[in-house]
XYZ file of C-alpha atoms in Angstrom:
625
model
C 74.066 -17.209 -53.380
C 73.112 -13.638 -51.780
C 75.346 -11.283 -53.698
C 73.539 -8.230 -52.281
C 74.543 -9.074 -48.605
C 77.997 -7.701 -47.490
C 78.009 -10.486 -44.848
C 81.345 -12.454 -45.448
C 80.517 -16.214 -46.101
C 81.295 -18.897 -43.415
C 83.204 -21.166 -45.598
C 85.695 -18.171 -46.593
C 85.845 -16.642 -43.337
C 86.739 -20.065 -41.415
C 89.182 -21.241 -44.151
C 89.547 -24.487 -42.215
C 91.874 -26.865 -43.795
C 89.294 -29.552 -43.506
C 87.017 -27.684 -45.923
C 89.705 -26.630 -48.216
C 91.188 -29.869 -48.932
C 94.596 -29.575 -50.490
C 94.027 -26.018 -51.787
C 96.710 -23.377 -51.301
C 95.404 -19.820 -51.142
C 96.993 -17.789 -53.819
C 98.099 -20.648 -56.111
C 97.397 -20.139 -59.812
C 94.953 -22.916 -60.268
C 91.466 -23.663 -60.823
C 88.974 -24.294 -57.903
C 86.082 -25.589 -59.603
C 84.577 -23.677 -62.662
C 84.816 -20.021 -63.643
C 81.790 -18.160 -63.616
C 80.177 -17.657 -67.117
C 79.817 -14.039 -68.052
C 76.195 -14.711 -69.120
C 75.714 -15.277 -65.477
C 76.818 -11.971 -64.510
C 75.196 -8.436 -65.065
C 76.521 -5.005 -64.723
C 75.742 -3.343 -61.374
C 75.875 -6.916 -59.752
C 77.651 -7.391 -56.444
C 79.707 -10.494 -55.772
C 81.460 -11.471 -52.700
C 84.619 -13.702 -52.265
C 88.238 -14.192 -51.503
C 91.149 -12.611 -53.520
C 93.245 -15.660 -54.513
C 95.546 -13.648 -57.056
C 96.306 -9.999 -57.658
C 98.796 -8.834 -60.226
C 99.128 -6.345 -62.880
C 95.380 -4.884 -62.292
C 94.188 -8.621 -62.986
C 92.258 -10.097 -60.003
C 90.998 -13.599 -59.275
C 88.041 -13.955 -56.846
C 87.065 -17.249 -55.225
C 83.160 -17.018 -54.569
C 81.397 -18.650 -51.696
C 80.173 -21.675 -53.869
C 83.723 -22.481 -54.838
C 83.394 -20.804 -58.478
C 86.014 -18.204 -59.762
C 85.678 -14.769 -61.250
C 88.643 -13.189 -63.088
C 88.400 -9.743 -63.958
C 90.338 -6.277 -64.241
C 90.521 -4.276 -61.020
C 92.254 -0.866 -61.161
C 93.951 1.354 -58.477
C 93.253 -0.633 -55.310
C 96.287 -0.517 -53.294
C 94.644 -1.397 -49.993
C 93.467 -4.868 -51.398
C 95.878 -7.949 -51.074
C 95.703 -11.711 -51.559
C 93.708 -13.340 -49.028
C 91.397 -10.501 -48.348
C 87.613 -11.229 -48.302
C 85.558 -8.578 -49.788
C 82.613 -7.234 -51.802
C 83.030 -6.287 -55.535
C 80.731 -4.586 -58.038
C 80.632 -5.601 -61.691
C 81.398 -2.358 -63.410
C 81.230 -3.519 -67.045
C 81.427 -6.515 -69.253
C 82.828 -5.635 -72.623
C 84.580 -7.921 -75.383
C 84.800 -10.777 -73.104
C 86.496 -8.742 -70.352
C 84.922 -8.070 -66.823
C 85.836 -4.844 -65.188
C 85.330 -4.825 -61.366
C 85.206 -2.274 -58.537
C 86.166 -3.035 -55.015
C 83.767 -1.854 -52.350
C 85.889 -0.404 -49.564
C 86.234 -2.733 -46.471
C 84.502 -1.788 -43.216
C 86.753 -1.561 -40.036
C 85.738 -5.049 -38.975
C 86.495 -6.537 -42.370
C 89.844 -5.020 -42.236
C 90.521 -6.541 -38.884
C 88.870 -9.845 -39.830
C 91.057 -10.210 -43.024
C 94.204 -9.168 -41.289
C 93.377 -11.696 -38.324
C 92.833 -14.704 -40.765
C 95.983 -13.893 -42.859
C 97.864 -13.707 -39.717
C 96.807 -17.162 -38.291
C 97.492 -18.814 -41.709
C 100.903 -17.247 -42.010
C 101.582 -18.455 -38.227
C 100.109 -21.868 -39.159
C 97.998 -21.679 -35.985
C 94.299 -22.913 -35.788
C 91.565 -20.497 -36.367
C 89.890 -21.116 -33.078
C 88.146 -18.465 -30.933
C 91.074 -18.069 -28.591
C 93.529 -17.559 -31.366
C 91.250 -15.159 -33.145
C 90.694 -13.145 -29.926
C 94.359 -12.933 -29.415
C 95.185 -11.600 -32.985
C 92.447 -9.091 -32.876
C 93.539 -7.645 -29.491
C 97.243 -7.490 -30.899
C 95.803 -5.600 -33.888
C 93.796 -3.238 -32.017
C 96.777 -2.381 -29.826
C 99.146 -1.894 -32.796
C 101.232 -4.774 -31.652
C 103.128 -7.352 -33.864
C 101.040 -10.380 -35.074
C 103.919 -12.776 -35.587
C 103.793 -16.292 -34.657
C 105.923 -15.867 -31.606
C 103.959 -12.924 -30.388
C 100.704 -14.791 -30.661
C 102.073 -17.969 -29.001
C 103.403 -15.783 -26.090
C 99.970 -14.331 -25.498
C 98.461 -17.951 -25.847
C 100.999 -19.154 -23.292
C 100.225 -16.448 -20.880
C 96.534 -16.832 -21.314
C 96.790 -20.467 -20.074
C 98.914 -19.339 -17.042
C 96.711 -16.449 -16.123
C 93.484 -18.190 -16.377
C 91.386 -15.505 -14.553
C 92.714 -12.765 -16.703
C 91.037 -11.769 -19.957
C 92.982 -11.789 -23.495
C 92.687 -7.984 -23.707
C 94.288 -7.587 -20.225
C 97.225 -9.733 -21.137
C 97.659 -7.950 -24.368
C 97.810 -4.693 -22.627
C 100.145 -5.707 -19.928
C 102.595 -6.947 -22.834
C 102.073 -3.583 -24.694
C 103.105 -1.405 -21.709
C 105.885 -3.926 -20.706
C 104.272 -4.727 -17.493
C 105.334 -8.330 -16.150
C 102.364 -10.647 -16.739
C 101.873 -11.780 -13.220
C 98.675 -12.855 -11.417
C 99.081 -9.740 -9.304
C 99.521 -7.322 -12.032
C 96.666 -8.834 -14.133
C 94.220 -8.573 -11.084
C 95.173 -5.063 -10.573
C 95.047 -3.935 -14.131
C 91.490 -5.301 -14.413
C 90.660 -3.430 -11.083
C 91.761 -0.233 -12.612
C 90.051 -0.875 -15.866
C 86.904 -1.715 -13.955
C 86.958 1.349 -11.565
C 87.500 -0.850 -8.477
C 91.130 0.474 -7.859
C 90.613 3.252 -5.272
C 93.485 2.829 -2.562
C 91.360 4.831 -0.087
C 88.935 2.008 -0.126
C 91.537 -0.708 0.174
C 93.005 1.202 3.101
C 89.590 1.603 5.015
C 89.165 -2.267 4.417
C 92.536 -2.815 6.149
C 91.423 -0.677 9.179
C 88.140 -2.412 9.375
C 90.049 -5.753 9.540
C 92.125 -4.736 12.467
C 90.143 -6.463 15.146
C 90.484 -9.979 13.251
C 94.203 -9.153 12.744
C 94.696 -8.457 16.469
C 92.758 -11.676 17.547
C 94.970 -13.557 15.148
C 98.114 -12.044 16.743
C 96.685 -12.674 20.394
C 95.894 -16.283 19.387
C 98.963 -17.424 17.432
C 101.788 -15.277 18.908
C 101.776 -16.738 22.442
C 105.403 -17.057 23.437
C 106.482 -14.406 20.934
C 103.809 -11.999 21.694
C 106.178 -9.521 23.472
C 108.548 -9.295 20.594
C 105.799 -9.097 17.932
C 104.029 -6.440 19.800
C 107.258 -4.272 20.223
C 107.923 -4.696 16.331
C 104.326 -3.937 15.437
C 104.159 -0.897 17.471
C 107.391 0.430 16.306
C 106.082 0.310 12.676
C 102.877 1.763 13.116
C 103.252 4.422 15.893
C 103.837 8.079 14.763
C 103.640 11.152 17.011
C 102.537 13.055 14.002
C 99.379 11.062 13.849
C 98.306 12.093 17.221
C 99.166 15.928 16.593
C 96.501 18.275 17.998
C 94.239 19.948 15.574
C 94.176 23.274 17.676
C 96.558 24.631 20.168
C 95.716 26.351 23.404
C 92.363 27.015 25.260
C 88.833 26.925 23.817
C 86.302 29.355 24.981
C 82.545 28.461 25.353
C 80.029 30.850 23.887
C 76.626 30.539 25.795
C 73.255 30.236 24.074
C 72.483 33.714 25.293
C 73.305 36.084 27.976
C 70.357 35.125 30.053
C 71.335 31.470 29.893
C 74.810 32.313 31.101
C 73.524 34.235 34.135
C 71.228 31.060 34.894
C 74.219 28.547 34.607
C 76.432 30.811 36.773
C 73.580 31.332 39.401
C 73.282 27.511 39.707
C 77.009 27.158 40.035
C 77.147 29.765 42.724
C 74.379 28.091 44.706
C 76.572 25.045 44.728
C 80.152 26.529 45.516
C 81.413 28.624 42.909
C 82.851 31.841 44.553
C 81.229 35.179 43.739
C 84.662 36.489 42.602
C 84.888 33.460 40.046
C 81.322 33.940 38.938
C 81.996 37.724 38.337
C 84.928 36.967 36.451
C 83.130 34.623 34.106
C 80.485 37.305 33.615
C 82.866 39.811 32.533
C 85.173 37.518 30.222
C 84.899 34.765 27.781
C 84.893 31.466 29.724
C 87.557 28.972 29.083
C 85.766 25.662 28.279
C 88.196 23.626 30.772
C 87.623 26.050 33.539
C 83.949 26.103 33.246
C 83.740 22.251 33.110
C 85.938 22.145 36.301
C 83.461 24.511 38.024
C 80.557 22.545 36.923
C 82.218 19.118 38.173
C 82.941 20.820 41.565
C 79.328 22.202 41.813
C 77.875 18.987 40.807
C 79.927 16.965 43.474
C 78.762 19.517 46.141
C 75.148 18.801 44.972
C 75.625 15.073 45.291
C 77.187 15.744 48.837
C 74.105 17.881 49.968
C 71.794 15.046 48.503
C 73.718 12.415 50.395
C 73.570 14.397 53.766
C 69.830 15.160 53.262
C 68.986 11.476 52.689
C 71.130 10.594 55.739
C 69.324 12.918 57.940
C 65.969 11.722 56.654
C 66.779 8.238 57.396
C 68.093 9.008 60.825
C 64.730 10.685 61.667
C 62.805 7.455 60.905
C 61.893 5.019 63.852
C 63.340 1.508 63.907
C 60.126 0.246 62.615
C 59.863 2.536 59.725
C 63.522 1.953 58.785
C 62.592 -1.749 58.405
C 59.797 -0.900 56.178
C 60.743 -0.406 52.446
C 57.706 1.594 51.614
C 58.237 4.049 54.669
C 61.913 4.592 53.426
C 60.835 5.208 49.839
C 58.100 7.572 50.935
C 60.739 9.470 53.257
C 63.444 9.834 50.440
C 60.753 10.848 47.931
C 59.931 13.982 49.994
C 63.632 15.185 49.929
C 64.219 17.484 47.282
C 67.115 16.512 44.944
C 69.491 19.501 44.424
C 71.288 17.718 41.615
C 68.058 18.299 39.335
C 69.219 21.920 38.866
C 71.851 20.385 36.768
C 69.202 19.248 34.157
C 69.326 22.328 32.580
C 69.937 21.773 28.767
C 72.806 24.166 28.580
C 74.891 21.739 30.627
C 74.582 19.182 27.942
C 75.708 21.564 25.313
C 78.642 22.328 27.650
C 79.551 18.783 28.120
C 79.285 18.153 24.104
C 81.723 21.250 23.626
C 84.076 19.903 26.153
C 84.170 16.609 24.340
C 84.944 18.184 21.037
C 87.708 20.182 22.757
C 89.307 17.133 24.175
C 89.292 15.311 21.039
C 90.759 18.252 19.164
C 93.662 18.032 21.619
C 93.797 14.406 21.339
C 93.149 13.914 25.159
C 92.125 10.293 25.916
C 89.067 11.485 27.994
C 87.478 12.673 24.976
C 87.621 9.090 23.360
C 87.273 6.625 26.259
C 84.884 6.211 29.081
C 86.023 6.061 32.846
C 86.039 2.206 32.842
C 88.354 1.996 29.851
C 90.820 4.565 31.252
C 91.111 2.560 34.270
C 91.906 -0.747 32.386
C 94.520 1.095 30.405
C 96.103 2.468 33.442
C 96.217 -0.889 35.000
C 98.116 -2.311 31.842
C 100.690 0.714 32.241
C 101.084 -0.072 36.142
C 103.175 -3.191 35.086
C 105.730 -0.469 34.150
C 107.623 0.578 37.283
C 108.532 3.933 35.548
C 105.072 4.929 34.459
C 103.205 5.570 37.586
C 102.627 9.164 36.916
C 101.375 8.377 33.367
C 99.037 5.810 34.657
C 97.430 8.391 37.043
C 96.919 10.666 34.168
C 95.449 7.897 31.953
C 93.102 6.891 34.824
C 91.712 10.373 35.209
C 91.534 10.661 31.235
C 93.770 13.642 31.122
C 96.840 12.086 29.191
C 96.995 12.442 25.302
C 96.585 9.569 22.941
C 100.291 10.077 21.974
C 101.387 9.797 25.573
C 99.337 6.704 26.177
C 100.773 5.093 22.932
C 104.210 5.833 24.061
C 103.551 4.495 27.506
C 102.073 1.170 26.046
C 105.336 0.819 23.940
C 107.543 1.478 27.114
C 105.547 -1.124 28.952
C 105.612 -3.898 26.599
C 108.903 -5.290 27.983
C 107.390 -5.363 31.538
C 104.005 -6.765 30.293
C 102.937 -10.375 30.587
C 101.725 -12.325 27.724
C 98.257 -12.671 28.905
C 98.066 -8.810 29.493
C 99.309 -8.153 26.005
C 96.681 -10.587 24.613
C 93.994 -8.890 26.573
C 95.123 -5.318 25.353
C 95.226 -6.542 21.744
C 91.690 -7.727 21.621
C 90.331 -4.685 23.547
C 88.153 -1.930 21.621
C 90.563 0.701 23.094
C 93.810 -0.663 21.471
C 91.934 -1.030 18.079
C 90.867 2.306 18.267
C 94.342 3.690 18.961
C 95.994 1.827 16.062
C 93.035 2.701 13.724
C 93.240 6.391 14.803
C 96.843 6.474 14.176
C 96.934 4.661 10.849
C 93.960 6.643 9.643
C 95.997 9.803 9.851
C 99.059 8.173 8.363
C 97.068 6.634 5.573
C 95.709 9.842 4.144
C 97.224 12.978 2.659
C 96.672 16.660 4.033
C 96.248 19.464 1.669
C 99.774 20.592 2.660
C 101.063 16.851 1.666
C 99.324 17.230 -1.649
C 101.390 20.514 -2.408
C 104.758 18.774 -1.906
C 105.661 16.002 -4.453
C 108.447 14.734 -2.036
C 105.664 14.217 0.750
C 103.585 12.209 -1.754
C 106.475 9.847 -2.451
C 107.233 9.629 1.176
C 103.661 8.647 1.840
C 103.588 5.901 -0.438
C 106.900 4.556 0.737
C 105.633 4.578 4.287
C 102.465 2.924 3.578
C 104.155 0.270 1.497
C 106.718 -0.522 4.203
C 104.028 -0.551 6.866
C 101.892 -3.039 4.694
C 104.873 -5.299 4.217
C 106.136 -5.135 7.758
C 102.540 -6.179 9.220
C 102.413 -8.918 6.723
C 106.013 -10.056 7.698
C 104.999 -10.265 11.380
C 102.035 -11.957 10.824
C 103.309 -14.541 8.543
C 105.964 -15.286 11.164
C 103.514 -16.408 13.733
C 100.690 -17.754 11.328
C 102.012 -19.271 7.836
C 98.340 -19.117 6.729
C 97.839 -15.413 7.350
C 98.164 -14.432 3.787
C 94.944 -16.461 2.961
C 93.062 -14.682 5.825
C 90.894 -11.576 5.137
C 93.322 -9.407 6.896
C 96.201 -10.889 4.938
C 94.436 -10.335 1.570
C 93.535 -6.800 2.370
C 97.096 -5.885 3.170
C 98.245 -7.734 -0.009
C 95.843 -5.799 -2.032
C 97.146 -2.385 -0.707
C 100.794 -3.495 -1.293
C 99.901 -4.788 -4.949
C 97.973 -1.570 -5.721
C 100.913 0.617 -4.772
C 103.514 -1.499 -6.749
C 101.022 -1.664 -9.763
C 100.600 2.159 -9.603
C 104.491 2.489 -9.993
C 104.485 0.378 -12.933
C 101.520 2.265 -14.397
C 103.247 5.554 -13.817
C 105.868 4.481 -16.202
C 103.219 4.594 -18.916
C 101.785 8.010 -18.230
C 102.094 10.370 -15.249
C 99.393 9.079 -12.890
C 98.964 8.997 -9.126
C 96.155 8.340 -6.490
C 95.668 10.759 -3.952
C 93.868 9.448 -0.744
C 93.254 12.327 1.273
C 91.767 13.728 4.623
C 90.554 17.532 4.550
C 88.292 19.064 7.216
C 87.460 15.699 8.757
C 86.183 14.583 5.243
C 88.052 11.503 3.415
C 88.117 11.084 -0.280
C 90.147 9.468 -2.956
C 91.672 11.481 -5.788
C 93.393 10.741 -9.095
C 95.706 13.067 -11.061
C 96.423 12.286 -14.664
C 98.764 14.393 -17.004
C 98.021 14.165 -20.777
C 101.566 14.006 -22.514
C 100.819 13.032 -26.084
C 104.108 13.694 -28.185
C 102.190 15.044 -31.058
C 100.343 17.561 -28.995
C 103.508 18.637 -27.218
C 105.253 19.249 -30.517
C 102.288 21.628 -31.667
C 102.199 23.417 -28.528
C 104.921 22.716 -26.006
C 103.617 25.398 -23.651
C 100.199 23.657 -23.284
C 99.688 20.796 -20.758
C 96.382 19.117 -19.858
C 95.659 17.592 -16.476
C 92.668 15.586 -15.249
C 91.822 15.549 -11.574
C 89.176 12.909 -10.546
C 87.756 13.401 -7.017
C 85.367 11.085 -4.998
C 84.309 12.924 -1.811
C 81.906 11.841 0.907
C 79.499 14.808 0.519
C 80.192 16.334 -2.778
C 80.207 12.954 -4.816
C 82.282 12.390 -7.842
C 83.949 15.376 -9.418
C 86.152 15.532 -12.484
C 88.314 18.778 -13.233
C 89.902 19.059 -16.716
C 92.386 21.664 -16.394
C 94.308 23.001 -19.625
C 97.239 25.324 -18.901
C 98.714 27.298 -22.042
C 101.401 29.661 -20.393
C 99.365 31.834 -17.893
C 95.962 30.822 -19.352
C 93.952 28.298 -17.377
C 90.820 26.708 -18.683
C 88.933 24.665 -16.069
C 86.015 22.317 -16.790
C 84.082 20.833 -14.031
C 82.008 17.678 -14.467
C 79.714 17.204 -11.386
C 77.520 14.286 -10.485
C 74.432 16.336 -8.950
C 72.838 19.760 -9.042
C 73.354 20.518 -5.337
C 77.081 20.036 -5.560
C 77.231 22.126 -8.732
C 75.494 24.987 -6.965
C 77.863 24.688 -4.049
C 80.909 24.638 -6.302
C 79.793 27.680 -8.211
C 79.054 29.480 -5.047
C 82.523 29.090 -3.774
C 84.553 29.057 -7.205
C 85.261 32.673 -6.940
C 87.741 31.920 -3.921
C 89.859 29.512 -6.372
C 89.497 32.175 -9.194
C 90.795 35.032 -6.926
C 93.719 32.739 -5.665
C 94.836 31.859 -9.148
C 94.565 35.373 -10.484
C 96.809 36.581 -7.524
C 99.370 34.215 -9.114
C 98.984 35.835 -12.417
C 96.630 33.452 -14.311
C 93.807 34.334 -16.491
C 91.177 31.854 -15.514
C 87.920 30.619 -17.025
C 85.485 27.920 -15.299
C 82.987 25.785 -17.120
C 80.432 23.680 -15.185
C 78.907 20.530 -16.725
C 76.773 17.747 -15.487
C 78.384 14.446 -15.126
C 75.542 12.522 -16.728
C 77.302 9.038 -17.360
C 79.988 7.031 -15.714
C 83.275 7.640 -17.621
C 86.110 5.201 -17.427
C 88.808 7.713 -17.177
C 91.708 5.591 -16.552
C 90.548 3.031 -19.436
C 90.591 5.759 -21.789
C 94.307 6.303 -20.956
C 95.563 2.782 -21.113
C 93.085 0.764 -23.331
C 92.483 2.969 -26.337
C 91.472 1.246 -29.483
C 93.125 2.645 -32.596
C 90.766 4.300 -35.196
C 90.461 2.571 -38.410
C 92.562 4.915 -40.492
C 95.433 4.084 -37.861
C 95.378 0.555 -38.234
C 98.505 -0.814 -39.800
C 98.492 -2.561 -43.115
C 100.033 -6.057 -42.515
C 101.400 -7.623 -45.715
C 101.526 -11.236 -46.187
C 103.005 -13.044 -49.071
C 100.926 -16.297 -48.999
C 101.254 -17.125 -52.679
C 104.147 -19.653 -52.014
């Protein structure tokens, strides 16, 4: 027997009834022979199970089924059934004095685990051991009913780990398949709501194909219900109001452009006005379009004159026609000036900023959308604006809603599978499914945001399931369920500690934020004025950023953990803007920048904390009788 090793022997550890015969742990009886004192030496280490402990007298069953009885003083952490290592301190006058070697964390857990299973009369199999250890580490009762409850749930939730099921019970979260799946997503860092919302938007084409395929006779009512659910005029609000002015590359270039436009119809008065004042982008584009059309007319007239000068024989000869036309100078070549491309690009940005459909759809798409609206006898004016691309996205969406009662099923089906309709809905939902900086400042808006997204996800599911019972199993159905389950689980999680996800859009950049508030009761008692907040951000360009904020009265300590050096430099360069603003509010601010070297599971540190060894409860089991 290797007495120098602290490894607990298998026969004692397992304590299987098959290997123990009829032995009852703790009974005052002999289990084989006692070890003769001549076989022991001072300083020797022995390992075994405590079978009796009373009045400083201890009986230890060794791994070879022999027994040692000796004196053991001042060991209040040891109890019957514990397996441990002991040192022979002295052998005098036929008496053995022992010293118990303090148990390691794992030994404490293992001893408690085996005693709990024996007390409960449950097999010592791997599943049961895992359950008890998880209960111990989460400071939960290890009674027979609690163990059996986790065991039953582990068979019901086959895909979930034991630790997940235990944590669900610890935080009084219903142990359902949906909650277990969401819990593990959060623990693994796969819980970002912004990613799930993006997945829903990516799946819109397949969703619309399913609606067009299965709705048929109910297409009109489904479309009406769907549009009323997702349309929001706020989502099509313009990003800028009023006119935008174009800034030419240089004064020289400006004069060149105005000269070209003057050659093809721009009045000298208008050209002079554009020279003296800033040029409105819309007026400039109108002038370019008019001049370009004039240039096209001149080219067409010149071609006609050239063709009329040809003899009948030459007109019938393709080579002769081609040669005659090639000799005619093309006036529209003047519009190849690179500044015209920059003007057109700036105009597109202007249209998109003002949510005008001409900035998003080409001429052919605008004509098809106008044809759909023409089914509505009251939408003549709007259809003309749509055809020319001058209507706004909101006007177009409202026009589609108003046209639905007049539209044929085939026309609605064609609309739903079009790229233009997918863009309209995606554009609307993308704005609705992200928080703006103003929204984040207002807690009521955050609550309204989640309620709206949840209602929309449920509503779309209800519509689709009414026309296709198998929709929930489709990719679109699963992505909507994931959004719904995530939000509902977040509400449950928020009962454990203050936490919220913040899918946001800022300056055209989308990202996902998470806000945690530390509220440890012990810390609050020590310093009720101090609060610690963690903001976890994931941004397209900056990468991942963690901000630890400690507020103590008017003192703010900010610690930034940044993923890469480039982002750190950018943040340092602009941090004074934040500091100045906070100082204006009366705060004393310090900022500290650190590299985020390793991936940290911040959420896991909140909800899956293993208790330190000194915090593990002492479970006492009287197993002598």
